[in-house]
């Protein structure tokens, strides 16, 4: 009986020691993972700062000639195009660039903007990749790829409403891209219309870009009433929702929902950005990470 008690006591001691080692090992693993995550977030933030600039420096090309302090609290815009963006730091900017192809030699846009910080972008991106079950090097690789995609799409700029410059050729139709006169101006800048983070064709406009068609050599136009364009309703909504840079067709595949119609797509892109602004998670970015991290044949770019 005494021998049995000694054996049982020894076994109990071994179990306790083993459990203690397991707990310590688990804690160490969690600490290592937390350390890895912090390093990855810091790396992605540093990369994002090369896009956004470090405050108070701003590098994004739309954030020029901005109203000090953002859109004033008493602006009527809060009751129209900004109604869903209340309490967010919306900027009102009027970037001007040199463009010899337009009369006057320069193009001036105007846009109501949300400009995510590098820290926000890093958290959104890393959290999105973590949601795919990644950690360590796969997490780092996913986050790096997602940031590269987002940068190529929009440089971490969310245009709520207005017109900003992009290369002329981005909006060419097939017949226009083959036209000799249009080809000569393919590198020219032209103003494009946006609403709720998506390229749109405004009512009364023949295309998303403010330029002539083939008959005018695809020449850029400088509109005189930029304020009116900000509040003009869209007639047609394009594919990609910023800042995640997610197309509605890929959104449909990745989330297993029907392809959203124009109004529904605008609402999804808008509401996801508004919700993300005060969160470390951004649902549209989750879908992008899923597309980039998924194996071939699944939801992917």
PDB file of N, CA and C in Angstrom, residues 45-99:
ATOM      1  N   UNK A  45       3.743  48.946 -41.517  1.00  0.00           N
ATOM      2  CA  UNK A  45       3.545  50.375 -41.262  1.00  0.00           C
ATOM      3  C   UNK A  45       4.657  51.201 -41.898  1.00  0.00           C
ATOM      4  N   UNK A  46       5.903  50.756 -41.732  1.00  0.00           N
ATOM      5  CA  UNK A  46       7.032  51.477 -42.322  1.00  0.00           C
ATOM      6  C   UNK A  46       6.914  51.520 -43.846  1.00  0.00           C
ATOM      7  N   UNK A  47       6.470  50.410 -44.451  1.00  0.00           N
ATOM      8  CA  UNK A  47       6.279  50.383 -45.905  1.00  0.00           C
ATOM      9  C   UNK A  47       5.136  51.309 -46.310  1.00  0.00           C
ATOM     10  N   UNK A  48       4.067  51.319 -45.521  1.00  0.00           N
ATOM     11  CA  UNK A  48       2.925  52.180 -45.820  1.00  0.00           C
ATOM     12  C   UNK A  48       3.289  53.657 -45.693  1.00  0.00           C
ATOM     13  N   UNK A  49       4.198  53.976 -44.796  1.00  0.00           N
ATOM     14  CA  UNK A  49       4.617  55.374 -44.627  1.00  0.00           C
ATOM     15  C   UNK A  49       5.342  55.898 -45.860  1.00  0.00           C
ATOM     16  N   UNK A  50       5.905  54.997 -46.651  1.00  0.00           N
ATOM     17  CA  UNK A  50       6.521  55.440 -47.902  1.00  0.00           C
ATOM     18  C   UNK A  50       5.453  55.843 -48.921  1.00  0.00           C
ATOM     19  N   UNK A  51       4.219  55.425 -48.673  1.00  0.00           N
ATOM     20  CA  UNK A  51       3.086  55.812 -49.510  1.00  0.00           C
ATOM     21  C   UNK A  51       2.406  57.051 -48.950  1.00  0.00           C
ATOM     22  N   UNK A  52       2.151  57.045 -47.653  1.00  0.00           N
ATOM     23  CA  UNK A  52       1.383  58.119 -47.022  1.00  0.00           C
ATOM     24  C   UNK A  52       2.240  59.297 -46.582  1.00  0.00           C
ATOM     25  N   UNK A  53       3.508  59.028 -46.271  1.00  0.00           N
ATOM     26  CA  UNK A  53       4.349  60.020 -45.608  1.00  0.00           C
ATOM     27  C   UNK A  53       4.194  59.884 -44.102  1.00  0.00           C
ATOM     28  N   UNK A  54       5.154  60.415 -43.364  1.00  0.00           N
ATOM     29  CA  UNK A  54       5.072  60.427 -41.901  1.00  0.00           C
ATOM     30  C   UNK A  54       4.498  61.758 -41.458  1.00  0.00           C
ATOM     31  N   UNK A  55       3.460  61.748 -40.622  1.00  0.00           N
ATOM     32  CA  UNK A  55       2.897  63.032 -40.163  1.00  0.00           C
ATOM     33  C   UNK A  55       3.981  63.915 -39.556  1.00  0.00           C
ATOM     34  N   UNK A  56       3.982  65.212 -39.843  1.00  0.00           N
ATOM     35  CA  UNK A  56       2.958  65.949 -40.592  1.00  0.00           C
ATOM     36  C   UNK A  56       3.164  65.952 -42.116  1.00  0.00           C
ATOM     37  N   UNK A  57       4.165  65.233 -42.600  1.00  0.00           N
ATOM     38  CA  UNK A  57       4.388  65.153 -44.048  1.00  0.00           C
ATOM     39  C   UNK A  57       3.295  64.299 -44.696  1.00  0.00           C
ATOM     40  N   UNK A  58       2.829  64.710 -45.865  1.00  0.00           N
ATOM     41  CA  UNK A  58       1.829  63.956 -46.615  1.00  0.00           C
ATOM     42  C   UNK A  58       2.332  63.745 -48.029  1.00  0.00           C
ATOM     43  N   UNK A  59       2.345  62.482 -48.484  1.00  0.00           N
ATOM     44  CA  UNK A  59       2.902  62.173 -49.795  1.00  0.00           C
ATOM     45  C   UNK A  59       1.844  61.841 -50.848  1.00  0.00           C
ATOM     46  N   UNK A  60       0.624  61.587 -50.434  1.00  0.00           N
ATOM     47  CA  UNK A  60      -0.394  61.176 -51.410  1.00  0.00           C
ATOM     48  C   UNK A  60      -0.780  62.346 -52.306  1.00  0.00           C
ATOM     49  N   UNK A  61      -0.877  62.072 -53.592  1.00  0.00           N
ATOM     50  CA  UNK A  61      -0.982  63.150 -54.575  1.00  0.00           C
ATOM     51  C   UNK A  61      -2.319  63.866 -54.544  1.00  0.00           C
ATOM     52  N   UNK A  62      -3.349  63.261 -53.992  1.00  0.00           N
ATOM     53  CA  UNK A  62      -4.633  63.958 -53.914  1.00  0.00           C
ATOM     54  C   UNK A  62      -4.683  64.947 -52.760  1.00  0.00           C
ATOM     55  N   UNK A  63      -3.854  64.733 -51.756  1.00  0.00           N
ATOM     56  CA  UNK A  63      -3.931  65.530 -50.525  1.00  0.00           C
ATOM     57  C   UNK A  63      -3.109  66.812 -50.642  1.00  0.00           C
ATOM     58  N   UNK A  64      -3.491  67.650 -51.613  1.00  0.00           N
ATOM     59  CA  UNK A  64      -2.794  68.898 -51.890  1.00  0.00           C
ATOM     60  C   UNK A  64      -3.813  70.034 -51.908  1.00  0.00           C
ATOM     61  N   UNK A  65      -3.378  71.206 -51.439  1.00  0.00           N
ATOM     62  CA  UNK A  65      -4.277  72.373 -51.383  1.00  0.00           C
ATOM     63  C   UNK A  65      -5.567  72.039 -50.639  1.00  0.00           C
ATOM     64  N   UNK A  66      -5.414  71.491 -49.460  1.00  0.00           N
ATOM     65  CA  UNK A  66      -6.562  71.051 -48.669  1.00  0.00           C
ATOM     66  C   UNK A  66      -7.029  72.158 -47.718  1.00  0.00           C
ATOM     67  N   UNK A  67      -8.320  72.170 -47.459  1.00  0.00           N
ATOM     68  CA  UNK A  67      -8.893  73.123 -46.508  1.00  0.00           C
ATOM     69  C   UNK A  67      -8.360  72.797 -45.122  1.00  0.00           C
ATOM     70  N   UNK A  68      -7.798  73.780 -44.450  1.00  0.00           N
ATOM     71  CA  UNK A  68      -7.237  73.558 -43.119  1.00  0.00           C
ATOM     72  C   UNK A  68      -8.314  73.052 -42.168  1.00  0.00           C
ATOM     73  N   UNK A  69      -7.993  71.959 -41.464  1.00  0.00           N
ATOM     74  CA  UNK A  69      -8.947  71.418 -40.501  1.00  0.00           C
ATOM     75  C   UNK A  69     -10.012  70.522 -41.102  1.00  0.00           C
ATOM     76  N   UNK A  70      -9.946  70.268 -42.415  1.00  0.00           N
ATOM     77  CA  UNK A  70     -10.936  69.409 -43.050  1.00  0.00           C
ATOM     78  C   UNK A  70     -12.223  70.145 -43.385  1.00  0.00           C
ATOM     79  N   UNK A  71     -13.240  69.389 -43.772  1.00  0.00           N
ATOM     80  CA  UNK A  71     -14.524  69.988 -44.127  1.00  0.00           C
ATOM     81  C   UNK A  71     -15.130  70.629 -42.877  1.00  0.00           C
ATOM     82  N   UNK A  72     -15.479  71.926 -42.940  1.00  0.00           N
ATOM     83  CA  UNK A  72     -16.023  72.602 -41.753  1.00  0.00           C
ATOM     84  C   UNK A  72     -17.294  71.942 -41.238  1.00  0.00           C
ATOM     85  N   UNK A  73     -17.494  71.990 -39.939  1.00  0.00           N
ATOM     86  CA  UNK A  73     -18.664  71.353 -39.319  1.00  0.00           C
ATOM     87  C   UNK A  73     -19.969  71.901 -39.871  1.00  0.00           C
ATOM     88  N   UNK A  74     -19.976  73.169 -40.271  1.00  0.00           N
ATOM     89  CA  UNK A  74     -21.207  73.788 -40.757  1.00  0.00           C
ATOM     90  C   UNK A  74     -21.439  73.648 -42.252  1.00  0.00           C
ATOM     91  N   UNK A  75     -20.581  72.893 -42.934  1.00  0.00           N
ATOM     92  CA  UNK A  75     -20.715  72.769 -44.380  1.00  0.00           C
ATOM     93  C   UNK A  75     -21.995  72.011 -44.751  1.00  0.00           C
ATOM     94  N   UNK A  76     -22.727  72.482 -45.770  1.00  0.00           N
ATOM     95  CA  UNK A  76     -23.933  71.759 -46.227  1.00  0.00           C
ATOM     96  C   UNK A  76     -23.604  70.388 -46.814  1.00  0.00           C
ATOM     97  N   UNK A  77     -22.330  70.131 -47.108  1.00  0.00           N
ATOM     98  CA  UNK A  77     -21.937  68.827 -47.646  1.00  0.00           C
ATOM     99  C   UNK A  77     -22.250  67.688 -46.672  1.00  0.00           C
ATOM    100  N   UNK A  78     -22.271  68.011 -45.363  1.00  0.00           N
ATOM    101  CA  UNK A  78     -22.575  66.976 -44.366  1.00  0.00           C
ATOM    102  C   UNK A  78     -24.030  66.500 -44.464  1.00  0.00           C
ATOM    103  N   UNK A  79     -24.835  67.268 -45.132  1.00  0.00           N
ATOM    104  CA  UNK A  79     -26.237  66.884 -45.308  1.00  0.00           C
ATOM    105  C   UNK A  79     -26.506  66.256 -46.677  1.00  0.00           C
ATOM    106  N   UNK A  80     -25.470  66.138 -47.486  1.00  0.00           N
ATOM    107  CA  UNK A  80     -25.651  65.547 -48.818  1.00  0.00           C
ATOM    108  C   UNK A  80     -24.654  64.399 -49.002  1.00  0.00           C
ATOM    109  N   UNK A  81     -23.570  64.632 -49.735  1.00  0.00           N
ATOM    110  CA  UNK A  81     -22.657  63.532 -50.054  1.00  0.00           C
ATOM    111  C   UNK A  81     -21.891  63.010 -48.839  1.00  0.00           C
ATOM    112  N   UNK A  82     -21.816  63.791 -47.774  1.00  0.00           N
ATOM    113  CA  UNK A  82     -21.079  63.361 -46.581  1.00  0.00           C
ATOM    114  C   UNK A  82     -21.984  62.863 -45.457  1.00  0.00           C
ATOM    115  N   UNK A  83     -23.253  62.686 -45.740  1.00  0.00           N
ATOM    116  CA  UNK A  83     -24.200  62.305 -44.679  1.00  0.00           C
ATOM    117  C   UNK A  83     -23.804  61.005 -43.978  1.00  0.00           C
ATOM    118  N   UNK A  84     -23.214  60.066 -44.709  1.00  0.00           N
ATOM    119  CA  UNK A  84     -22.823  58.784 -44.116  1.00  0.00           C
ATOM    120  C   UNK A  84     -21.418  58.810 -43.526  1.00  0.00           C
ATOM    121  N   UNK A  85     -20.738  59.945 -43.619  1.00  0.00           N
ATOM    122  CA  UNK A  85     -19.358  60.046 -43.137  1.00  0.00           C
ATOM    123  C   UNK A  85     -19.214  61.010 -41.955  1.00  0.00           C
ATOM    124  N   UNK A  86     -20.307  61.290 -41.301  1.00  0.00           N
ATOM    125  CA  UNK A  86     -20.259  62.216 -40.160  1.00  0.00           C
ATOM    126  C   UNK A  86     -19.278  61.721 -39.108  1.00  0.00           C
ATOM    127  N   UNK A  87     -18.590  62.694 -38.496  1.00  0.00           N
ATOM    128  CA  UNK A  87     -17.614  62.440 -37.412  1.00  0.00           C
ATOM    129  C   UNK A  87     -16.318  61.787 -37.899  1.00  0.00           C
ATOM    130  N   UNK A  88     -16.141  61.695 -39.214  1.00  0.00           N
ATOM    131  CA  UNK A  88     -14.877  61.213 -39.748  1.00  0.00           C
ATOM    132  C   UNK A  88     -14.063  62.402 -40.275  1.00  0.00           C
ATOM    133  N   UNK A  89     -12.727  62.278 -40.293  1.00  0.00           N
ATOM    134  CA  UNK A  89     -11.865  63.415 -40.677  1.00  0.00           C
ATOM    135  C   UNK A  89     -11.781  63.600 -42.193  1.00  0.00           C
ATOM    136  N   UNK A  90     -12.874  64.033 -42.796  1.00  0.00           N
ATOM    137  CA  UNK A  90     -12.930  64.203 -44.246  1.00  0.00           C
ATOM    138  C   UNK A  90     -12.154  65.456 -44.656  1.00  0.00           C
ATOM    139  N   UNK A  91     -11.279  65.298 -45.637  1.00  0.00           N
ATOM    140  CA  UNK A  91     -10.489  66.404 -46.163  1.00  0.00           C
ATOM    141  C   UNK A  91     -11.098  66.910 -47.469  1.00  0.00           C
ATOM    142  N   UNK A  92     -10.963  68.206 -47.703  1.00  0.00           N
ATOM    143  CA  UNK A  92     -11.446  68.834 -48.936  1.00  0.00           C
ATOM    144  C   UNK A  92     -10.227  69.397 -49.659  1.00  0.00           C
ATOM    145  N   UNK A  93      -9.802  68.715 -50.714  1.00  0.00           N
ATOM    146  CA  UNK A  93      -8.528  69.039 -51.360  1.00  0.00           C
ATOM    147  C   UNK A  93      -8.710  69.352 -52.843  1.00  0.00           C
ATOM    148  N   UNK A  94      -7.824  70.205 -53.363  1.00  0.00           N
ATOM    149  CA  UNK A  94      -7.890  70.631 -54.767  1.00  0.00           C
ATOM    150  C   UNK A  94      -6.516  70.528 -55.412  1.00  0.00           C
ATOM    151  N   UNK A  95      -6.060  69.304 -55.695  1.00  0.00           N
ATOM    152  CA  UNK A  95      -4.729  69.139 -56.299  1.00  0.00           C
ATOM    153  C   UNK A  95      -4.676  69.670 -57.726  1.00  0.00           C
ATOM    154  N   UNK A  96      -3.564  70.312 -58.066  1.00  0.00           N
ATOM    155  CA  UNK A  96      -3.335  70.840 -59.409  1.00  0.00           C
ATOM    156  C   UNK A  96      -2.047  70.261 -59.961  1.00  0.00           C
ATOM    157  N   UNK A  97      -2.080  69.796 -61.198  1.00  0.00           N
ATOM    158  CA  UNK A  97      -0.875  69.269 -61.835  1.00  0.00           C
ATOM    159  C   UNK A  97      -0.700  69.922 -63.201  1.00  0.00           C
ATOM    160  N   UNK A  98       0.534  69.931 -63.678  1.00  0.00           N
ATOM    161  CA  UNK A  98       0.823  70.432 -65.022  1.00  0.00           C
ATOM    162  C   UNK A  98       0.378  69.410 -66.050  1.00  0.00           C
ATOM    163  N   UNK A  99      -0.321  69.884 -67.084  1.00  0.00           N
ATOM    164  CA  UNK A  99      -0.750  68.999 -68.168  1.00  0.00           C
ATOM    165  C   UNK A  99      -0.854  69.806 -69.457  1.00  0.00           C
TER     166      UNK A  99
END
